[in-house]
Short mmCIF file of C-alpha atoms in Angstrom, two decimals:
data_model
loop_
_atom_site.label_atom_id
_atom_site.label_comp_id
_atom_site.label_asym_id
_atom_site.label_seq_id
_atom_site.Cartn_x
_atom_site.Cartn_y
_atom_site.Cartn_z
CA UNK A 181 170.53 180.48 91.06
CA UNK A 182 174.11 183.10 90.60
CA UNK A 183 173.39 186.30 92.14
CA UNK A 184 176.52 187.58 92.02
CA UNK A 185 176.40 186.49 87.80
CA UNK A 186 175.78 188.60 85.11
CA UNK A 187 172.16 187.24 83.20
CA UNK A 188 172.22 187.21 79.93
CA UNK A 189 168.11 186.92 78.03
CA UNK A 190 167.30 185.31 74.97
CA UNK A 191 165.50 182.72 72.90
CA UNK A 192 166.79 180.24 71.53
CA UNK A 193 164.25 180.32 69.20
CA UNK A 194 166.44 182.77 67.25
CA UNK A 195 166.68 185.65 69.74
CA UNK A 196 170.62 186.39 70.54
CA UNK A 197 170.67 189.87 70.46
CA UNK A 198 171.98 189.87 73.83
CA UNK A 199 175.50 188.22 73.39
CA UNK A 200 176.42 190.04 70.42
CA UNK A 201 179.96 192.43 70.76
CA UNK A 202 181.03 189.69 73.70
CA UNK A 203 183.68 187.79 73.89
CA UNK A 204 184.10 184.21 76.26
CA UNK A 205 186.80 181.74 77.06
CA UNK A 206 184.14 178.53 76.80
CA UNK A 207 180.30 177.51 76.30
CA UNK A 208 179.01 174.77 77.07
CA UNK A 209 175.53 174.25 75.18
CA UNK A 210 173.50 171.34 77.02
CA UNK A 211 170.20 171.63 73.92
CA UNK A 212 169.01 168.85 73.87
CA UNK A 213 167.46 167.14 70.50
CA UNK A 214 166.97 170.39 68.43
CA UNK A 215 169.15 170.50 65.21
CA UNK A 216 167.80 174.45 64.99
CA UNK A 217 168.60 175.28 68.77
CA UNK A 218 172.28 174.23 68.03
CA UNK A 219 172.64 175.90 64.76
CA UNK A 220 171.36 179.05 64.98
CA UNK A 221 174.00 179.35 68.87
CA UNK A 222 176.88 178.17 67.30
CA UNK A 223 176.48 180.31 63.98
CA UNK A 224 176.21 183.72 67.36
CA UNK A 225 178.85 182.41 69.36
CA UNK A 226 181.38 180.99 66.02
CA UNK A 227 183.01 184.41 66.40
CA UNK A 228 183.54 184.92 70.51
CA UNK A 229 184.31 181.85 71.81
CA UNK A 230 187.52 179.80 71.41
CA UNK A 231 185.97 176.61 72.97
CA UNK A 232 182.57 175.82 71.78
CA UNK A 233 181.30 172.41 74.33
CA UNK A 234 178.16 170.45 73.41
CA UNK A 235 176.11 167.62 74.91
CA UNK A 236 175.69 165.07 73.96
CA UNK A 237 175.08 160.55 74.75
CA UNK A 238 176.50 157.32 74.34
CA UNK A 239 173.10 156.60 72.62
CA UNK A 240 174.56 159.06 69.35
CA UNK A 241 177.12 155.89 68.95
CA UNK A 242 174.89 153.68 66.02
CA UNK A 243 176.88 150.78 67.41
CA UNK A 244 177.81 149.29 70.65
CA UNK A 245 178.71 145.62 69.80
CA UNK A 246 182.75 146.45 69.79
CA UNK A 247 183.98 146.01 73.63
CA UNK A 248 185.65 147.93 74.27
CA UNK A 249 184.10 151.64 72.81
CA UNK A 250 186.15 154.47 71.99
CA UNK A 251 185.03 157.34 71.24
CA UNK A 252 185.76 156.90 67.16
CA UNK A 253 183.13 154.55 66.64
CA UNK A 254 180.43 155.06 64.53
CA UNK A 255 177.76 157.29 65.46
CA UNK A 256 174.17 157.64 63.53
CA UNK A 257 173.78 158.96 60.61
CA UNK A 258 169.89 159.80 58.63
CA UNK A 259 171.35 157.16 56.75
CA UNK A 260 172.04 154.66 58.84
CA UNK A 261 168.82 154.81 61.03
CA UNK A 262 167.18 154.98 58.11
CA UNK A 263 165.51 158.83 58.39
CA UNK A 264 164.69 161.24 55.84
CA UNK A 265 167.49 163.85 55.72
CA UNK A 266 164.03 166.75 55.90
CA UNK A 267 162.01 164.85 58.58
CA UNK A 268 161.40 167.85 61.10
CA UNK A 269 162.00 165.64 64.52
CA UNK A 270 164.12 162.77 64.99
CA UNK A 271 165.34 160.08 66.93
CA UNK A 272 167.40 160.93 70.03
CA UNK A 273 170.67 159.22 69.29
CA UNK A 274 170.86 160.55 65.44
CA UNK A 275 169.55 164.11 66.55
CA UNK A 276 172.85 163.96 69.21
CA UNK A 277 175.49 162.73 66.60
CA UNK A 278 173.44 164.89 63.85
CA UNK A 279 174.12 168.21 66.60
CA UNK A 280 177.86 167.02 66.96
CA UNK A 281 178.01 167.52 63.09
CA UNK A 282 176.90 170.80 62.61
CA UNK A 283 178.90 171.80 66.48
CA UNK A 284 182.00 171.21 64.18
CA UNK A 285 180.89 171.57 60.92
CA UNK A 286 180.24 175.67 62.27
CA UNK A 287 183.60 175.65 65.04
CA UNK A 288 185.79 173.57 63.14
CA UNK A 289 188.93 173.24 65.63
CA UNK A 290 187.80 174.76 68.20
CA UNK A 291 184.27 171.71 69.42
CA UNK A 292 184.18 169.35 72.82
CA UNK A 293 182.69 166.18 72.68
CA UNK A 294 180.08 164.77 75.45
CA UNK A 295 178.94 161.34 75.47
CA UNK A 296 177.15 160.69 79.20
CA UNK A 297 176.11 157.56 79.51
CA UNK A 298 173.49 157.74 81.84
CA UNK A 299 173.75 160.21 84.98
CA UNK A 300 172.50 159.22 87.21
CA UNK A 301 172.95 161.54 91.89
CA UNK A 302 171.30 163.77 93.05
CA UNK A 303 168.96 166.34 91.33
CA UNK A 304 167.81 162.89 89.06
CA UNK A 305 163.93 163.07 88.76
CA UNK A 306 164.16 160.03 86.50
CA UNK A 307 164.61 157.59 88.90
CA UNK A 308 166.77 155.54 86.49
CA UNK A 309 169.28 154.92 89.22
CA UNK A 310 166.81 156.02 92.52
CA UNK A 311 165.27 153.75 91.63
CA UNK A 312 167.84 150.94 93.58
CA UNK A 313 169.32 152.68 96.56
CA UNK A 314 165.55 153.32 97.32
CA UNK A 315 164.28 150.29 96.90
CA UNK A 316 167.50 148.56 98.45
CA UNK A 317 166.99 150.22 101.27
CA UNK A 318 162.94 149.49 102.36
CA UNK A 319 164.34 145.78 102.64
CA UNK A 320 162.86 142.25 101.99
CA UNK A 321 163.38 140.58 99.14
CA UNK A 322 165.19 142.49 95.60
CA UNK A 323 164.08 141.10 92.42
CA UNK A 324 167.29 141.61 90.68
CA UNK A 325 167.64 140.92 86.67
CA UNK A 326 170.20 138.05 85.12
CA UNK A 327 173.04 137.01 87.22
CA UNK A 328 174.71 140.04 88.69
CA UNK A 329 178.08 139.57 86.28
CA UNK A 330 175.68 141.15 83.12
CA UNK A 331 178.65 145.22 83.26
CA UNK A 332 177.95 148.37 84.24
CA UNK A 333 178.89 152.27 83.45
CA UNK A 334 177.08 155.09 84.55
CA UNK A 335 178.32 158.78 85.61
CA UNK A 336 177.28 160.21 89.04
CA UNK A 337 176.11 163.71 87.50
CA UNK A 338 178.85 166.14 90.27
CA UNK A 339 181.93 163.45 88.19
CA UNK A 340 180.49 164.71 85.01
CA UNK A 341 180.12 168.28 86.00
CA UNK A 342 183.69 168.44 87.13
CA UNK A 343 184.76 166.55 84.06
CA UNK A 344 183.30 169.03 82.08
CA UNK A 345 184.63 172.60 84.38
CA UNK A 346 188.59 170.22 83.61
CA UNK A 347 188.04 170.47 80.09
CA UNK A 348 187.44 174.05 80.15
CA UNK A 349 190.26 174.83 82.33
CA UNK A 350 192.27 173.66 80.27
CA UNK A 351 190.45 174.33 76.93
CA UNK A 352 191.00 170.40 75.62
CA UNK A 353 188.89 169.66 72.55
CA UNK A 354 188.13 166.71 71.04
CA UNK A 355 185.41 163.44 71.54
CA UNK A 356 185.11 161.78 75.44
CA UNK A 357 183.40 159.96 76.34
CA UNK A 358 181.90 159.92 80.00
CA UNK A 359 181.19 156.58 81.68
CA UNK A 360 181.83 155.43 85.23
CA UNK A 361 183.69 153.34 86.47
CA UNK A 362 186.87 153.47 84.65
CA UNK A 363 186.66 148.54 84.73
CA UNK A 364 182.82 148.49 84.23
CA UNK A 365 180.85 147.06 87.67
CA UNK A 366 179.30 144.50 87.70
CA UNK A 367 175.46 144.54 88.46
CA UNK A 368 175.90 142.86 91.62
CA UNK A 369 178.86 145.33 92.84
CA UNK A 370 176.63 147.70 92.70
CA UNK A 371 173.47 146.27 94.02
CA UNK A 372 175.10 144.78 97.08
CA UNK A 373 177.28 148.37 96.99
CA UNK A 374 174.43 150.23 97.55
CA UNK A 375 173.05 147.77 100.22
CA UNK A 376 176.36 148.32 101.96
CA UNK A 377 174.84 152.20 102.70
CA UNK A 378 172.44 151.05 103.84
CA UNK A 379 170.91 149.73 106.90
CA UNK A 380 167.63 146.94 105.96
CA UNK A 381 167.51 143.38 105.91
CA UNK A 382 167.66 142.35 102.13
CA UNK A 383 168.22 139.80 99.94
CA UNK A 384 168.68 139.78 96.24
CA UNK A 385 166.70 136.79 93.67
CA UNK A 386 168.19 137.11 90.99
CA UNK A 387 166.01 135.80 88.37
CA UNK A 388 167.67 135.23 84.34
CA UNK A 389 166.01 137.62 81.02
CA UNK A 390 164.85 135.12 79.34
CA UNK A 391 162.32 135.01 82.18
CA UNK A 392 161.98 138.56 82.63
CA UNK A 393 161.66 139.42 79.25
CA UNK A 394 158.45 136.57 78.79
CA UNK A 395 157.21 138.45 81.70
CA UNK A 396 157.45 141.36 79.90
CA UNK A 397 159.86 142.93 82.60
CA UNK A 398 162.23 144.70 79.89
CA UNK A 399 165.89 145.91 80.82
CA UNK A 400 165.90 149.54 81.74
CA UNK A 401 162.92 150.86 82.32
CA UNK A 402 161.64 148.27 84.84
CA UNK A 403 164.95 147.95 86.00
CA UNK A 404 167.08 150.72 86.10
CA UNK A 405 170.83 150.52 84.54
CA UNK A 406 170.81 147.12 83.25
CA UNK A 407 171.00 146.42 79.46
CA UNK A 408 172.36 142.74 79.76
CA UNK A 409 175.76 142.88 77.16
CA UNK A 410 173.45 140.20 74.07
CA UNK A 411 172.15 141.40 71.12
CA UNK A 412 173.80 144.14 69.56
CA UNK A 413 175.36 146.15 73.14
CA UNK A 414 178.22 143.84 73.75
CA UNK A 415 179.96 147.34 74.50
CA UNK A 416 177.03 149.20 75.84
CA UNK A 417 179.00 149.08 78.99
CA UNK A 418 182.48 147.99 78.22
CA UNK A 419 184.44 152.04 77.70
CA UNK A 420 187.97 151.55 77.01
CA UNK A 421 187.97 155.66 79.10
CA UNK A 422 192.22 156.09 79.14
CA UNK A 423 192.21 158.89 77.52
CA UNK A 424 189.26 160.24 79.61
CA UNK A 425 190.89 159.31 82.11
CA UNK A 426 194.54 161.03 80.86
CA UNK A 427 191.85 164.27 80.52
CA UNK A 428 190.88 164.53 84.01
CA UNK A 429 187.88 161.56 84.36
CA UNK A 430 188.05 161.14 88.00
CA UNK A 431 185.31 158.68 89.51
CA UNK A 432 183.49 159.09 93.22
CA UNK A 433 182.69 155.70 95.18
CA UNK A 434 179.47 154.32 94.61
CA UNK A 435 178.50 154.78 98.35
CA UNK A 436 179.46 158.86 97.63
CA UNK A 437 176.87 158.66 95.55
CA UNK A 438 174.55 156.38 97.01
CA UNK A 439 174.20 158.91 100.13
CA UNK A 440 174.52 161.31 98.66
CA UNK A 441 171.02 160.01 96.30
CA UNK A 442 169.27 158.26 99.18
CA UNK A 443 170.09 161.85 100.95
CA UNK A 444 168.67 163.79 97.68
CA UNK A 445 165.20 161.31 97.37
CA UNK A 446 164.50 161.43 101.33
CA UNK A 447 164.64 164.98 101.20
CA UNK A 448 161.64 165.31 98.31
CA UNK A 449 157.78 166.22 98.91
CA UNK A 450 156.10 162.72 99.90
CA UNK A 451 153.90 162.43 96.92
CA UNK A 452 156.56 162.42 94.64
CA UNK A 453 159.01 160.01 96.97
CA UNK A 454 155.98 157.38 96.31
CA UNK A 455 155.57 158.37 92.75
CA UNK A 456 158.84 156.34 90.52
CA UNK A 457 159.16 157.00 86.95
CA UNK A 458 161.45 153.37 86.15
CA UNK A 459 161.42 150.35 88.05
CA UNK A 460 159.08 148.58 89.00
CA UNK A 461 155.71 148.88 90.76
CA UNK A 462 156.03 147.58 94.46
CA UNK A 463 152.83 145.02 93.57
CA UNK A 464 154.87 144.34 89.84
CA UNK A 465 158.07 143.02 91.15
CA UNK A 466 155.61 140.64 93.73
CA UNK A 467 153.96 139.33 90.77
CA UNK A 468 157.06 138.37 88.75
CA UNK A 469 158.54 136.89 92.26
CA UNK A 470 155.60 135.12 92.59
CA UNK A 471 155.93 133.68 89.84
CA UNK A 472 159.40 133.40 89.04
CA UNK A 473 159.16 130.76 92.53
CA UNK A 474 156.21 129.25 91.53
CA UNK A 475 158.56 127.61 88.65
CA UNK A 476 161.26 126.67 91.00
CA UNK A 477 159.83 126.06 94.24
#
């Protein structure tokens, strides 16, 4: 990928021989939900690095009911998650929180913890944001959840990368939330903003969350990026990003993100373009819209 850079080979399950006797200013660890990986990496590098950046997740928070959310909010523990301490495979949020603690224990005073929300933009293969630009670009009547006022905070992968590099360059330690924009964006603003970069005729039909729930349409899965601020989720997309902005977090325009996402999507193989991993299928969307119109005339 970067032929001019030195490549060191190893195995995160235990082979760190290639790292011995070396020193680095910073390590960025993208490990997923694997406690062994973070522990063995931190132990192998604890005498060799000045800063250890661990990519955690917004899911590490055990309570997202507070408004606004800040980095000192409680994270999952075995007790709060109701999980035995010797359980091998952990729920995602608990796993991330536990890995944060492992890194901080092994490298006290040298860790930077990043808690991104939904990472979007070019290169995303989950389609958890891509669904919206592509669906809107297809045109016609689009099923939109709620009333358009629910807050959204997500992050373009390029903004997240830039912020990570900035923290490394400045040797900034601490815990940081990585979402945007700074002021939560209402869902209607998100969808209309995406429509502004397309040329098709599109209309939105806003359907209440209660109706969607009765018809089995789940937030965040069938309706990507949308999580209503109810039932303990009031702060899920209401983060106070003052410390992050002061540390260098920036936010590119929605138009940039939507355009780049569409360009990436249309560069994918045709079969992949036609098989989304998130959102409603065209038939399912039509079914729910028909039920809504039948009820409301």
